[in-house]
């Protein structure tokens, strides 16, 4: 990878080879220019759909003008890594006291795994062109990854606001490299969602006010990962058994159900036993040190211990499993308002169960 290509066609060939060498399933290039799609982000924030994600609203100008964060930037290289290793989804039968974690967090923290691959790509780029500048991001910084990925031809943005690759589906991690090199851009991929609205109809909290627009304040992923403190009472039931993230709008997507869809070949994305349908009872009974140990090297750290406990209490209330009552009662007087409120919800729900619980075949 030390040979520096000259013509545009050579650059494209080089990037394709580099992507394969570093385990990147897709790679595309977008030219840095005014992107009209970015107006959607500003509109999204102004409509209040960002919820408490204040960092998005605070630096909109930099998201809209990458020159502000990387003077002289000319191109954006976008790479995608598939993370679905197969296995059940949240609709699969399981015991009443089993919760659900979004599949992207089943294994090791993707920031580390994908970050290492993107670092290797950047090192190859630097060896290829020692005078050029590069800056990489993996779900960090101010780069609007999905919008740029769509511009770079990596996929299209579906009605559920996820990036969809026609071969890989939407279970994708994205990595971005900004560079001051002029690279011929890829053509965007056509939107193939058509009249399908499976993702919109599957959302139990009605988080999509319209196609392609997500109201984060109602999204289970936002509520269980980003939202701090007390959760909106009217959304407790819709959260179901989810304790970290939600895949429902992706699970029903036809592009994720294709039998020929390639799966991830990264062992570190394989499910850790403790996070594939974790035990609600354990999440409520384990002491802080043990639970913290289980979070080591995992993306679940984002929710923090208090968030996971709060979410587990909501899942307990939605489970219908009255045997969880003793686990719930110990948290009713918790000092954290979010935990205490969720415990009261769960206590009321489970105490009202007059008959033995019946096994379910999907989240409630």
Short mmCIF file of C-alpha atoms in Angstrom, two decimals:
data_model
loop_
_atom_site.label_atom_id
_atom_site.label_comp_id
_atom_site.label_asym_id
_atom_site.label_seq_id
_atom_site.Cartn_x
_atom_site.Cartn_y
_atom_site.Cartn_z
CA UNK A 1 0.00 0.00 0.00
CA UNK A 2 2.98 2.34 -0.19
CA UNK A 3 2.64 3.07 -3.90
CA UNK A 4 1.04 6.41 -4.63
CA UNK A 5 -1.50 6.24 -7.46
CA UNK A 6 -1.81 9.07 -9.90
CA UNK A 7 -4.94 9.08 -12.08
CA UNK A 8 -8.40 9.09 -10.61
CA UNK A 9 -9.06 5.53 -11.72
CA UNK A 10 -5.91 4.40 -9.92
CA UNK A 11 -7.06 6.17 -6.76
CA UNK A 12 -10.39 4.37 -6.90
CA UNK A 13 -8.67 1.02 -7.39
CA UNK A 14 -6.31 1.77 -4.52
CA UNK A 15 -9.15 2.67 -2.14
CA UNK A 16 -11.06 -0.51 -3.01
CA UNK A 17 -7.96 -2.60 -2.29
CA UNK A 18 -7.31 -0.72 0.97
CA UNK A 19 -10.89 -1.27 2.10
CA UNK A 20 -10.60 -5.01 1.53
CA UNK A 21 -7.24 -5.18 3.28
CA UNK A 22 -8.54 -3.41 6.39
CA UNK A 23 -11.87 -5.23 6.72
CA UNK A 24 -14.13 -2.47 5.45
CA UNK A 25 -17.18 -3.88 3.66
CA UNK A 26 -17.92 -0.69 1.75
CA UNK A 27 -16.00 2.46 0.91
CA UNK A 28 -17.11 5.58 -0.90
CA UNK A 29 -16.06 9.16 -1.44
CA UNK A 30 -18.01 12.41 -1.29
CA UNK A 31 -16.76 15.81 -2.38
CA UNK A 32 -16.95 18.50 0.32
CA UNK A 33 -19.44 21.06 -0.93
CA UNK A 34 -22.72 22.60 0.20
CA UNK A 35 -25.07 19.66 0.77
CA UNK A 36 -28.75 20.65 0.71
CA UNK A 37 -29.57 17.55 2.77
CA UNK A 38 -27.91 19.16 5.79
CA UNK A 39 -30.80 21.59 6.02
CA UNK A 40 -32.77 18.63 7.36
CA UNK A 41 -30.56 18.50 10.43
CA UNK A 42 -31.22 22.16 11.25
CA UNK A 43 -34.96 21.67 10.70
CA UNK A 44 -34.87 18.52 12.83
CA UNK A 45 -33.29 20.40 15.73
CA UNK A 46 -35.65 23.35 15.39
CA UNK A 47 -38.64 21.02 15.59
CA UNK A 48 -37.35 19.76 18.94
CA UNK A 49 -36.73 16.23 17.70
CA UNK A 50 -33.15 16.17 19.05
CA UNK A 51 -34.44 15.98 22.61
CA UNK A 52 -31.57 16.47 25.06
CA UNK A 53 -28.86 15.94 22.42
CA UNK A 54 -27.77 19.53 22.88
CA UNK A 55 -24.35 18.99 21.35
CA UNK A 56 -26.01 18.70 17.93
CA UNK A 57 -27.77 22.06 18.20
CA UNK A 58 -24.75 23.83 19.65
CA UNK A 59 -22.46 23.30 16.65
CA UNK A 60 -24.74 23.12 13.64
CA UNK A 61 -22.58 25.54 11.65
CA UNK A 62 -19.62 23.20 11.85
CA UNK A 63 -21.72 20.24 10.76
CA UNK A 64 -22.83 22.25 7.77
CA UNK A 65 -19.34 23.48 6.91
CA UNK A 66 -16.57 20.92 7.45
CA UNK A 67 -13.99 23.61 6.65
CA UNK A 68 -14.61 24.86 10.17
CA UNK A 69 -13.28 21.66 11.71
CA UNK A 70 -10.69 20.81 9.05
CA UNK A 71 -9.46 23.85 7.06
CA UNK A 72 -8.64 22.83 3.51
CA UNK A 73 -10.76 19.67 3.52
CA UNK A 74 -11.74 18.60 0.01
CA UNK A 75 -13.06 15.02 0.24
CA UNK A 76 -14.72 12.67 2.71
CA UNK A 77 -13.95 8.96 2.61
CA UNK A 78 -16.73 6.90 4.19
CA UNK A 79 -16.36 3.24 5.13
CA UNK A 80 -18.96 0.77 6.37
CA UNK A 81 -18.46 -2.32 8.54
CA UNK A 82 -21.23 -4.91 8.92
CA UNK A 83 -21.87 -5.93 12.54
CA UNK A 84 -24.72 -8.44 12.35
CA UNK A 85 -23.37 -11.87 13.31
CA UNK A 86 -26.76 -13.53 12.94
CA UNK A 87 -28.80 -14.95 15.78
CA UNK A 88 -32.24 -14.10 17.13
CA UNK A 89 -33.92 -10.73 17.12
CA UNK A 90 -36.02 -9.00 19.76
CA UNK A 91 -39.20 -10.70 18.49
CA UNK A 92 -37.84 -14.20 19.23
CA UNK A 93 -39.35 -16.23 22.10
CA UNK A 94 -37.55 -15.99 25.43
CA UNK A 95 -38.19 -16.22 29.17
CA UNK A 96 -40.29 -13.52 30.81
CA UNK A 97 -37.41 -12.13 32.85
CA UNK A 98 -35.14 -11.72 29.82
CA UNK A 99 -34.58 -8.20 28.52
CA UNK A 100 -33.17 -7.05 25.19
CA UNK A 101 -30.03 -5.22 24.07
CA UNK A 102 -29.59 -3.79 20.58
CA UNK A 103 -27.43 -6.15 18.53
CA UNK A 104 -24.78 -3.51 17.83
CA UNK A 105 -23.86 -3.67 21.52
CA UNK A 106 -23.75 -7.47 21.91
CA UNK A 107 -19.99 -7.71 21.49
CA UNK A 108 -16.99 -5.47 22.06
CA UNK A 109 -17.28 -1.70 21.81
CA UNK A 110 -17.48 -0.82 18.12
CA UNK A 111 -15.63 2.45 18.69
CA UNK A 112 -12.52 0.39 19.45
CA UNK A 113 -12.97 -2.31 16.79
CA UNK A 114 -13.94 -0.03 13.90
CA UNK A 115 -11.58 2.67 15.13
CA UNK A 116 -8.64 0.28 14.77
CA UNK A 117 -9.63 -0.52 11.18
CA UNK A 118 -10.01 3.15 10.34
CA UNK A 119 -6.63 3.91 11.94
CA UNK A 120 -5.05 1.26 9.71
CA UNK A 121 -6.71 2.82 6.66
CA UNK A 122 -5.40 6.26 7.60
CA UNK A 123 -1.87 4.89 8.06
CA UNK A 124 -2.06 3.40 4.59
CA UNK A 125 -3.31 6.71 3.23
CA UNK A 126 -0.45 8.57 4.87
CA UNK A 127 2.07 6.14 3.41
CA UNK A 128 0.43 6.61 0.02
CA UNK A 129 0.52 10.41 0.18
CA UNK A 130 2.83 11.81 2.83
CA UNK A 131 1.94 15.42 2.13
CA UNK A 132 -1.80 15.05 2.61
CA UNK A 133 -3.85 15.63 5.75
CA UNK A 134 -6.29 13.10 7.21
CA UNK A 135 -8.64 13.06 10.18
CA UNK A 136 -10.78 10.06 11.08
CA UNK A 137 -14.01 9.69 13.04
CA UNK A 138 -16.08 6.74 14.28
CA UNK A 139 -19.41 7.97 15.60
CA UNK A 140 -17.69 11.00 17.03
CA UNK A 141 -16.95 14.60 16.15
CA UNK A 142 -19.20 16.79 14.06
CA UNK A 143 -19.41 14.84 10.81
CA UNK A 144 -23.01 13.91 9.85
CA UNK A 145 -21.99 10.34 8.99
CA UNK A 146 -25.21 9.01 7.51
CA UNK A 147 -25.83 12.01 5.26
CA UNK A 148 -22.24 11.93 4.04
CA UNK A 149 -22.37 8.15 3.57
CA UNK A 150 -25.45 8.55 1.38
CA UNK A 151 -23.63 11.21 -0.62
CA UNK A 152 -20.66 8.85 -0.98
CA UNK A 153 -22.80 6.07 -2.42
CA UNK A 154 -22.46 3.72 0.56
CA UNK A 155 -26.24 3.40 0.81
CA UNK A 156 -29.45 5.40 1.03
CA UNK A 157 -31.20 6.76 4.09
CA UNK A 158 -34.32 4.72 4.75
CA UNK A 159 -37.64 5.82 6.16
CA UNK A 160 -36.34 4.82 9.60
CA UNK A 161 -33.43 7.27 9.19
CA UNK A 162 -30.91 4.38 9.01
CA UNK A 163 -28.40 4.02 6.20
CA UNK A 164 -29.27 0.99 4.05
CA UNK A 165 -26.86 -0.80 1.74
CA UNK A 166 -28.68 -2.87 -0.91
CA UNK A 167 -26.47 -5.91 -0.22
CA UNK A 168 -25.54 -5.53 3.46
CA UNK A 169 -28.74 -4.04 4.85
CA UNK A 170 -28.62 -1.48 7.65
CA UNK A 171 -26.69 -3.22 10.43
CA UNK A 172 -23.64 -1.10 9.68
CA UNK A 173 -21.02 0.85 11.56
CA UNK A 174 -19.63 3.89 9.75
CA UNK A 175 -16.15 5.35 9.78
CA UNK A 176 -15.21 8.66 8.18
CA UNK A 177 -11.91 10.16 7.03
CA UNK A 178 -11.65 13.83 6.12
CA UNK A 179 -8.82 14.71 3.76
CA UNK A 180 -7.49 17.69 1.84
CA UNK A 181 -7.00 15.46 -1.21
CA UNK A 182 -9.21 15.94 -4.25
CA UNK A 183 -10.77 12.54 -4.97
CA UNK A 184 -13.43 11.90 -7.58
CA UNK A 185 -16.70 11.31 -5.69
CA UNK A 186 -19.03 8.33 -5.97
CA UNK A 187 -22.61 8.67 -7.19
CA UNK A 188 -25.35 8.44 -4.53
CA UNK A 189 -27.41 5.24 -4.36
CA UNK A 190 -31.06 5.43 -5.36
CA UNK A 191 -33.64 5.15 -2.58
CA UNK A 192 -35.14 1.66 -2.74
CA UNK A 193 -37.69 1.90 0.08
CA UNK A 194 -40.56 2.44 -2.33
CA UNK A 195 -43.99 2.28 -0.71
CA UNK A 196 -42.82 0.06 2.16
CA UNK A 197 -43.52 1.45 5.63
CA UNK A 198 -42.78 -1.63 7.74
CA UNK A 199 -40.27 0.27 9.89
CA UNK A 200 -42.68 3.13 10.56
CA UNK A 201 -45.51 0.81 11.58
CA UNK A 202 -43.29 -1.36 13.81
CA UNK A 203 -42.29 1.40 16.22
CA UNK A 204 -44.20 0.87 19.50
CA UNK A 205 -43.60 4.46 20.67
CA UNK A 206 -44.55 6.11 17.35
CA UNK A 207 -41.19 7.81 17.02
CA UNK A 208 -41.56 8.60 13.30
CA UNK A 209 -43.76 11.67 12.71
CA UNK A 210 -43.14 11.19 8.99
CA UNK A 211 -40.94 9.01 6.75
CA UNK A 212 -37.19 9.72 7.12
CA UNK A 213 -37.80 11.79 10.27
CA UNK A 214 -37.12 10.42 13.77
CA UNK A 215 -38.38 12.14 16.89
CA UNK A 216 -35.59 11.14 19.26
CA UNK A 217 -37.73 12.05 22.28
CA UNK A 218 -39.94 9.03 21.52
CA UNK A 219 -37.25 6.66 20.23
CA UNK A 220 -36.50 3.67 22.47
CA UNK A 221 -32.80 3.84 21.60
CA UNK A 222 -32.62 7.47 22.70
CA UNK A 223 -34.71 6.85 25.81
CA UNK A 224 -32.66 3.87 27.01
CA UNK A 225 -29.21 5.18 26.08
CA UNK A 226 -29.11 8.97 25.91
CA UNK A 227 -31.99 10.14 28.08
CA UNK A 228 -30.99 10.81 31.70
CA UNK A 229 -33.27 10.90 34.71
CA UNK A 230 -37.00 10.21 34.64
CA UNK A 231 -38.48 8.73 31.46
CA UNK A 232 -41.81 9.98 30.07
CA UNK A 233 -44.50 7.95 31.84
CA UNK A 234 -46.60 7.59 28.68
CA UNK A 235 -43.73 5.75 26.96
CA UNK A 236 -42.94 3.21 29.68
CA UNK A 237 -45.15 0.50 28.23
CA UNK A 238 -43.89 1.03 24.68
CA UNK A 239 -40.29 0.50 25.79
CA UNK A 240 -41.20 -3.11 26.45
CA UNK A 241 -38.22 -5.28 27.41
CA UNK A 242 -35.54 -3.05 25.87
CA UNK A 243 -32.81 -2.07 28.32
CA UNK A 244 -30.30 -0.70 25.80
CA UNK A 245 -31.28 0.43 22.34
CA UNK A 246 -33.86 -0.99 19.96
CA UNK A 247 -33.68 -2.74 16.59
CA UNK A 248 -37.38 -3.12 15.80
CA UNK A 249 -37.42 -0.73 12.85
CA UNK A 250 -34.41 -2.57 11.39
CA UNK A 251 -35.61 -6.08 12.18
CA UNK A 252 -38.71 -5.66 10.03
CA UNK A 253 -36.84 -4.05 7.12
CA UNK A 254 -36.89 -6.32 4.04
CA UNK A 255 -33.29 -5.38 3.27
CA UNK A 256 -32.22 -6.98 6.57
CA UNK A 257 -34.18 -10.17 5.94
CA UNK A 258 -32.52 -11.20 2.70
CA UNK A 259 -31.06 -14.69 3.18
CA UNK A 260 -28.07 -13.89 0.98
CA UNK A 261 -27.13 -10.86 3.07
CA UNK A 262 -23.48 -11.17 4.19
CA UNK A 263 -22.94 -11.34 7.95
CA UNK A 264 -20.07 -9.89 9.94
CA UNK A 265 -16.92 -11.99 10.15
CA UNK A 266 -15.51 -10.13 13.16
CA UNK A 267 -15.35 -12.39 16.28
CA UNK A 268 -15.39 -9.33 18.55
CA UNK A 269 -18.91 -8.50 17.36
CA UNK A 270 -20.19 -11.90 18.50
CA UNK A 271 -22.60 -11.72 21.46
CA UNK A 272 -21.23 -11.75 24.97
CA UNK A 273 -23.33 -14.22 26.95
CA UNK A 274 -24.30 -11.60 29.52
CA UNK A 275 -25.74 -9.20 26.94
CA UNK A 276 -27.70 -11.51 24.67
CA UNK A 277 -31.16 -11.33 26.26
CA UNK A 278 -29.79 -10.35 29.69
CA UNK A 279 -31.56 -11.32 32.89
CA UNK A 280 -33.64 -8.49 34.35
CA UNK A 281 -33.24 -10.08 37.74
CA UNK A 282 -29.46 -9.95 37.49
CA UNK A 283 -29.47 -6.34 36.30
CA UNK A 284 -31.44 -5.43 39.43
CA UNK A 285 -29.60 -7.65 41.90
CA UNK A 286 -25.93 -7.50 40.88
CA UNK A 287 -23.80 -5.09 42.89
CA UNK A 288 -22.22 -2.12 41.16
CA UNK A 289 -18.74 -3.60 40.87
CA UNK A 290 -19.93 -6.79 39.18
CA UNK A 291 -22.20 -4.94 36.78
CA UNK A 292 -19.48 -2.42 36.03
CA UNK A 293 -17.15 -5.31 35.22
CA UNK A 294 -19.65 -6.67 32.70
CA UNK A 295 -19.71 -3.27 31.02
CA UNK A 296 -15.95 -3.17 30.54
CA UNK A 297 -15.08 -2.91 26.85
CA UNK A 298 -18.76 -2.68 25.90
CA UNK A 299 -20.78 0.09 24.22
CA UNK A 300 -23.36 -0.35 27.00
CA UNK A 301 -21.24 1.89 29.20
CA UNK A 302 -22.94 4.80 27.44
CA UNK A 303 -26.13 4.23 29.42
CA UNK A 304 -24.27 4.22 32.77
CA UNK A 305 -25.25 2.02 35.71
CA UNK A 306 -28.18 4.21 36.73
CA UNK A 307 -29.57 4.16 33.21
CA UNK A 308 -29.34 0.38 32.90
CA UNK A 309 -31.00 -0.12 36.28
CA UNK A 310 -33.78 2.33 35.41
CA UNK A 311 -34.34 0.57 32.08
CA UNK A 312 -34.30 -2.85 33.73
CA UNK A 313 -37.01 -1.71 36.13
CA UNK A 314 -39.17 -0.62 33.21
CA UNK A 315 -38.57 -4.00 31.54
CA UNK A 316 -39.50 -5.75 34.79
CA UNK A 317 -42.82 -3.90 34.90
CA UNK A 318 -43.54 -4.80 31.31
CA UNK A 319 -42.59 -8.45 31.76
CA UNK A 320 -45.66 -9.57 33.67
CA UNK A 321 -43.38 -11.69 35.86
CA UNK A 322 -44.61 -11.14 39.42
CA UNK A 323 -41.62 -13.08 40.79
CA UNK A 324 -39.57 -9.95 40.06
CA UNK A 325 -41.45 -7.95 42.69
CA UNK A 326 -38.81 -8.38 45.42
CA UNK A 327 -36.13 -7.14 43.00
CA UNK A 328 -38.25 -4.12 42.15
CA UNK A 329 -39.23 -3.18 45.70
CA UNK A 330 -35.64 -2.57 46.77
CA UNK A 331 -35.38 0.33 44.28
CA UNK A 332 -38.60 2.19 45.10
CA UNK A 333 -36.84 4.56 47.50
CA UNK A 334 -33.68 4.97 45.41
CA UNK A 335 -32.02 8.37 45.54
CA UNK A 336 -31.97 8.57 41.75
CA UNK A 337 -35.28 9.98 40.53
CA UNK A 338 -35.26 8.00 37.29
CA UNK A 339 -34.72 4.69 39.07
CA UNK A 340 -37.32 5.43 41.76
CA UNK A 341 -39.95 6.46 39.21
CA UNK A 342 -39.35 3.36 37.10
CA UNK A 343 -39.52 1.20 40.22
CA UNK A 344 -42.89 2.66 41.16
CA UNK A 345 -44.18 2.00 37.65
CA UNK A 346 -42.95 -1.56 37.78
CA UNK A 347 -44.30 -2.15 41.28
CA UNK A 348 -47.75 -0.96 40.26
CA UNK A 349 -47.76 -3.08 37.11
CA UNK A 350 -46.55 -6.29 38.75
CA UNK A 351 -48.71 -5.90 41.87
CA UNK A 352 -51.80 -5.72 39.68
CA UNK A 353 -51.12 -9.11 38.12
CA UNK A 354 -53.77 -11.33 39.63
CA UNK A 355 -52.98 -14.44 37.61
CA UNK A 356 -49.70 -16.24 36.84
CA UNK A 357 -47.77 -14.75 33.90
CA UNK A 358 -48.07 -16.33 30.47
CA UNK A 359 -44.97 -16.78 28.31
CA UNK A 360 -44.74 -14.22 25.53
CA UNK A 361 -43.31 -14.62 22.09
CA UNK A 362 -42.35 -10.99 21.55
CA UNK A 363 -41.68 -7.81 23.55
CA UNK A 364 -44.78 -6.09 24.92
#
